Amino acid sequence: ARLRASESTLRAVVETVPDFLMLVDRDRKIAFINHLLTGLVLHDVVGSDPLEHVAPSMREAAKATMERVFATAEMQSYEAFAGSPTSGMRWFHTRIGPVIDNGEVVAVALASTDVTARKLAEDQVRKSEERYRKLVELLPDAVFVTNGDAKITFCNAAFVRLIGAGSAEELLGLTPFNLLHPDGHADVKARIELMRTTGLPVPASEKSVVRLDGTSRRVSVVAAPITTDGAVSSSWSCTI
């Protein structure tokens, strides 16, 4: 009776969780599934290949991930566009774990979470970042961004020209101290610390930028802190 109660409890959990749970055998056939996409019928789904419901362009990657679990008995995951003609296509994050019997992986268990909302939000953020990046690239002022370690993670075309570099990649990973005259280092350190402690922009100051060819240019530098997911970086703008 206790075993039946335990089985009943587990079945209730499996049937009520929002994730799609599947058991797939070594022949890559669905042996069990707790939910069905709209328009699908249980007897058509059980015994079918789960990859039939994945977007064609993503099937090989999903297949390779599943095969790694069978081969290594290690947990894996992938994200893919999946669905049916009736339910429509949505994004799913799928975790795959081994089902082991007598030391052999006899099946895999799949748990798929609908992450469409997150993927759409990420896409909107990406598009917004692209728009702002294009705007910054077109600015006449020389702009660069540094991370919490004061290393340059982005710079626009105007900054590349100001420094005399061939491309932005040449400047990524450098710090303002690599590009400013030593006379201004103490002031820049103080300004970075001020932004970190107050979270406020610092006013403009005159500095000498040392170009890659060794020549100097006098510029007006302003900086403001940027907080993203709790991490503080800084945006710097140089006007000749």
Short mmCIF file of C-alpha atoms in Angstrom, two decimals:
data_model
loop_
_atom_site.label_atom_id
_atom_site.label_comp_id
_atom_site.label_asym_id
_atom_site.label_seq_id
_atom_site.Cartn_x
_atom_site.Cartn_y
_atom_site.Cartn_z
CA ALA A 1 0.00 0.00 0.00
CA ARG A 2 2.85 2.34 0.84
CA LEU A 3 4.48 1.60 -2.52
CA ARG A 4 1.22 2.29 -4.37
CA ALA A 5 0.83 5.56 -2.45
CA SER A 6 4.37 6.56 -3.32
CA GLU A 7 3.76 5.72 -6.99
CA SER A 8 0.52 7.69 -6.91
CA THR A 9 2.31 10.71 -5.44
CA LEU A 10 5.07 10.59 -8.03
CA ARG A 11 2.56 10.25 -10.86
CA ALA A 12 0.65 13.27 -9.54
CA VAL A 13 3.87 15.32 -9.46
CA VAL A 14 4.84 14.26 -12.97
CA GLU A 15 1.40 15.07 -14.36
CA THR A 16 1.15 18.50 -12.69
CA VAL A 17 4.61 19.98 -13.31
CA PRO A 18 4.51 22.48 -16.20
CA ASP A 19 7.60 21.00 -17.87
CA PHE A 20 7.30 18.42 -20.62
CA LEU A 21 8.80 15.20 -19.22
CA MET A 22 9.74 12.38 -21.58
CA LEU A 23 11.36 8.98 -21.36
CA VAL A 24 13.24 8.07 -24.55
CA ASP A 25 14.71 4.61 -25.20
CA ARG A 26 17.96 3.72 -26.96
CA ASP A 27 16.14 3.55 -30.30
CA ARG A 28 15.24 7.21 -29.73
CA LYS A 29 11.56 6.47 -29.34
CA ILE A 30 9.32 8.19 -26.79
CA ALA A 31 8.23 5.62 -24.19
CA PHE A 32 6.44 8.12 -21.93
CA ILE A 33 5.38 11.77 -22.00
CA ASN A 34 3.44 13.66 -19.34
CA HIS A 35 1.96 16.45 -21.51
CA LEU A 36 1.07 16.83 -25.15
CA LEU A 37 1.37 19.84 -27.38
CA THR A 38 -1.95 21.14 -28.69
CA GLY A 39 -3.26 19.03 -31.54
CA LEU A 40 -1.12 15.95 -30.82
CA VAL A 41 -2.57 12.56 -29.84
CA LEU A 42 -0.91 10.31 -27.27
CA HIS A 43 -0.80 7.15 -29.40
CA ASP A 44 0.84 9.13 -32.23
CA VAL A 45 3.48 10.60 -29.91
CA VAL A 46 4.45 7.49 -27.92
CA GLY A 47 6.80 5.50 -30.11
CA SER A 48 7.81 8.51 -32.20
CA ASP A 49 11.19 10.22 -32.40
CA PRO A 50 11.25 13.33 -30.15
CA LEU A 51 13.37 15.09 -32.78
CA GLU A 52 10.39 15.07 -35.15
CA HIS A 53 9.03 17.99 -33.12
CA VAL A 54 12.30 20.02 -33.23
CA ALA A 55 12.94 22.59 -35.95
CA PRO A 56 14.84 20.84 -38.82
CA SER A 57 17.83 23.19 -38.58
CA MET A 58 18.31 22.27 -34.90
CA ARG A 59 17.79 18.51 -35.04
CA GLU A 60 21.42 17.52 -35.53
CA ALA A 61 22.56 19.49 -32.48
CA ALA A 62 19.75 18.03 -30.35
CA LYS A 63 20.53 14.52 -31.61
CA ALA A 64 24.24 14.92 -30.80
CA THR A 65 23.38 16.10 -27.27
CA MET A 66 21.14 13.10 -26.67
CA GLU A 67 23.79 10.72 -28.01
CA ARG A 68 26.37 12.18 -25.61
CA VAL A 69 24.15 11.26 -22.66
CA PHE A 70 23.83 7.67 -23.92
CA ALA A 71 27.60 7.51 -24.44
CA THR A 72 28.82 9.22 -21.25
CA ALA A 73 25.92 8.86 -18.77
CA GLU A 74 26.38 12.58 -18.00
CA MET A 75 23.70 15.26 -17.82
CA GLN A 76 23.44 17.49 -20.90
CA SER A 77 21.16 20.28 -22.09
CA TYR A 78 20.25 22.17 -25.23
CA GLU A 79 17.85 24.87 -26.42
CA ALA A 80 15.80 24.46 -29.56
CA PHE A 81 12.75 25.74 -31.41
CA ALA A 82 10.08 23.01 -31.22
CA GLY A 83 6.36 22.43 -31.45
CA SER A 84 3.65 21.21 -33.79
CA PRO A 85 1.60 22.68 -36.67
CA THR A 86 -1.33 23.13 -34.30
CA SER A 87 0.46 24.47 -31.22
CA GLY A 88 2.95 26.57 -33.13
CA MET A 89 6.70 26.65 -32.60
CA ARG A 90 8.17 27.75 -29.27
CA TRP A 91 11.59 27.80 -27.60
CA PHE A 92 12.38 25.01 -25.12
CA HIS A 93 15.33 24.49 -22.79
CA THR A 94 15.76 20.72 -22.46
CA ARG A 95 17.78 18.91 -19.79
CA ILE A 96 18.68 15.29 -20.50
CA GLY A 97 19.70 12.76 -17.87
CA PRO A 98 20.63 9.06 -18.10
CA VAL A 99 18.42 6.20 -16.92
CA ILE A 100 20.86 3.52 -15.79
CA ASP A 101 20.13 -0.20 -15.27
CA ASN A 102 22.90 -2.62 -14.29
CA GLY A 103 25.52 -0.01 -15.17
CA GLU A 104 24.13 0.62 -18.66
CA VAL A 105 22.28 3.64 -19.96
CA VAL A 106 19.02 2.06 -21.13
CA ALA A 107 17.10 5.29 -21.71
CA VAL A 108 17.26 9.03 -21.20
CA ALA A 109 14.87 11.31 -19.35
CA LEU A 110 14.11 14.70 -20.90
CA ALA A 111 12.68 17.71 -19.07
CA SER A 112 11.74 20.56 -21.43
CA THR A 113 10.87 24.03 -20.15
CA ASP A 114 9.13 26.58 -22.33
CA VAL A 115 11.53 29.56 -22.43
CA THR A 116 9.88 31.44 -25.29
CA ALA A 117 9.24 34.55 -23.18
CA ARG A 118 12.89 34.69 -22.12
CA LYS A 119 14.17 34.16 -25.65
CA LEU A 120 11.90 36.91 -27.00
CA ALA A 121 13.04 39.26 -24.23
CA GLU A 122 16.69 38.45 -24.98
CA ASP A 123 16.05 39.12 -28.66
CA GLN A 124 14.53 42.50 -27.85
CA VAL A 125 17.53 43.37 -25.66
CA ARG A 126 19.91 42.28 -28.42
CA LYS A 127 18.11 44.41 -31.00
CA SER A 128 18.09 47.38 -28.61
CA GLU A 129 21.82 46.94 -27.94
CA GLU A 130 22.48 46.84 -31.68
CA ARG A 131 20.56 50.08 -32.20
CA TYR A 132 22.45 51.87 -29.43
CA ARG A 133 25.77 50.44 -30.62
CA LYS A 134 25.13 51.82 -34.10
CA LEU A 135 24.26 55.23 -32.63
CA VAL A 136 27.44 55.26 -30.51
CA GLU A 137 29.51 54.24 -33.54
CA LEU A 138 28.21 57.30 -35.38
CA LEU A 139 29.03 59.77 -32.59
CA PRO A 140 31.78 62.26 -33.41
CA ASP A 141 33.07 62.02 -29.82
CA ALA A 142 35.54 59.27 -28.96
CA VAL A 143 33.72 56.84 -26.64
CA PHE A 144 34.98 53.79 -24.79
CA VAL A 145 33.59 51.56 -22.04
CA THR A 146 35.59 49.92 -19.25
CA ASN A 147 34.63 47.04 -16.96
CA GLY A 148 35.12 46.76 -13.19
CA ASP A 149 38.82 46.08 -13.73
CA ALA A 150 39.11 49.30 -15.77
CA LYS A 151 39.76 47.30 -18.97
CA ILE A 152 38.29 48.54 -22.23
CA THR A 153 35.45 46.30 -23.42
CA PHE A 154 34.09 48.54 -26.18
CA CYS A 155 35.17 51.59 -28.16
CA ASN A 156 33.70 53.39 -31.13
CA ALA A 157 35.30 54.31 -34.44
CA ALA A 158 36.08 57.86 -33.28
CA PHE A 159 38.11 56.51 -30.36
CA VAL A 160 40.00 54.14 -32.67
CA ARG A 161 40.91 57.12 -34.86
CA LEU A 162 41.87 59.25 -31.85
CA ILE A 163 44.30 56.62 -30.59
CA GLY A 164 45.59 55.86 -34.08
CA ALA A 165 44.75 52.16 -33.95
CA GLY A 166 43.91 50.00 -36.93
CA SER A 167 40.82 48.51 -35.30
CA ALA A 168 38.88 48.41 -32.04
CA GLU A 169 40.26 44.93 -31.32
CA GLU A 170 43.73 46.45 -30.82
CA LEU A 171 42.42 48.47 -27.89
CA LEU A 172 40.18 45.94 -26.12
CA GLY A 173 41.69 44.81 -22.83
CA LEU A 174 43.77 47.95 -22.40
CA THR A 175 43.04 50.41 -19.59
CA PRO A 176 42.81 54.21 -19.64
CA PHE A 177 46.23 54.22 -17.98
CA ASN A 178 47.73 52.63 -21.10
CA LEU A 179 46.44 55.51 -23.20
CA LEU A 180 46.63 58.56 -20.96
CA HIS A 181 49.76 60.54 -20.09
CA PRO A 182 51.13 59.51 -16.65
CA ASP A 183 50.52 63.04 -15.36
CA GLY A 184 46.78 62.29 -15.38
CA HIS A 185 46.84 58.80 -13.83
CA ALA A 186 46.28 59.86 -10.21
CA ASP A 187 43.27 61.99 -11.16
CA VAL A 188 41.76 59.19 -13.27
CA LYS A 189 42.17 56.70 -10.39
CA ALA A 190 40.40 59.13 -8.09
CA ARG A 191 37.58 59.61 -10.59
CA ILE A 192 37.10 55.85 -11.04
CA GLU A 193 36.88 55.42 -7.26
CA LEU A 194 34.44 58.34 -7.01
CA MET A 195 32.14 56.74 -9.59
CA ARG A 196 32.31 53.40 -7.78
CA THR A 197 31.42 54.88 -4.40
CA THR A 198 28.82 57.46 -5.45
CA GLY A 199 27.34 55.93 -8.58
CA LEU A 200 27.40 59.39 -10.14
CA PRO A 201 29.09 60.83 -13.26
CA VAL A 202 32.27 62.84 -12.87
CA PRO A 203 32.71 66.27 -14.50
CA ALA A 204 34.87 66.94 -17.51
CA SER A 205 38.61 67.30 -17.12
CA GLU A 206 41.46 68.03 -19.52
CA LYS A 207 43.78 65.09 -20.19
CA SER A 208 46.53 64.18 -22.65
CA VAL A 209 45.90 61.04 -24.69
CA VAL A 210 49.01 59.20 -25.86
CA ARG A 211 48.41 57.77 -29.33
CA LEU A 212 49.96 54.51 -30.49
CA ASP A 213 52.54 56.41 -32.56
CA GLY A 214 53.73 58.20 -29.41
CA THR A 215 52.19 61.59 -30.17
CA SER A 216 49.79 63.27 -27.75
CA ARG A 217 46.39 64.90 -28.14
CA ARG A 218 44.74 67.11 -25.56
CA VAL A 219 41.11 66.11 -24.92
CA SER A 220 38.25 66.84 -22.57
CA VAL A 221 37.21 63.64 -20.79
CA VAL A 222 33.88 62.95 -19.07
CA ALA A 223 32.87 59.64 -17.49
CA ALA A 224 29.75 58.04 -16.05
CA PRO A 225 29.14 54.74 -14.25
CA ILE A 226 27.01 52.01 -15.83
CA THR A 227 25.41 49.34 -13.63
CA THR A 228 24.34 46.11 -15.33
CA ASP A 229 23.15 43.10 -13.30
CA GLY A 230 24.94 44.49 -10.25
CA ALA A 231 28.26 44.91 -12.06
CA VAL A 232 29.62 48.45 -12.37
CA SER A 233 31.39 49.57 -15.53
CA SER A 234 32.15 53.05 -16.86
CA SER A 235 31.47 54.96 -20.05
CA TRP A 236 34.11 57.51 -21.11
CA SER A 237 33.80 60.21 -23.74
CA CYS A 238 36.69 62.23 -25.14
CA THR A 239 36.19 65.49 -27.01
CA ILE A 240 39.12 67.08 -28.82
#
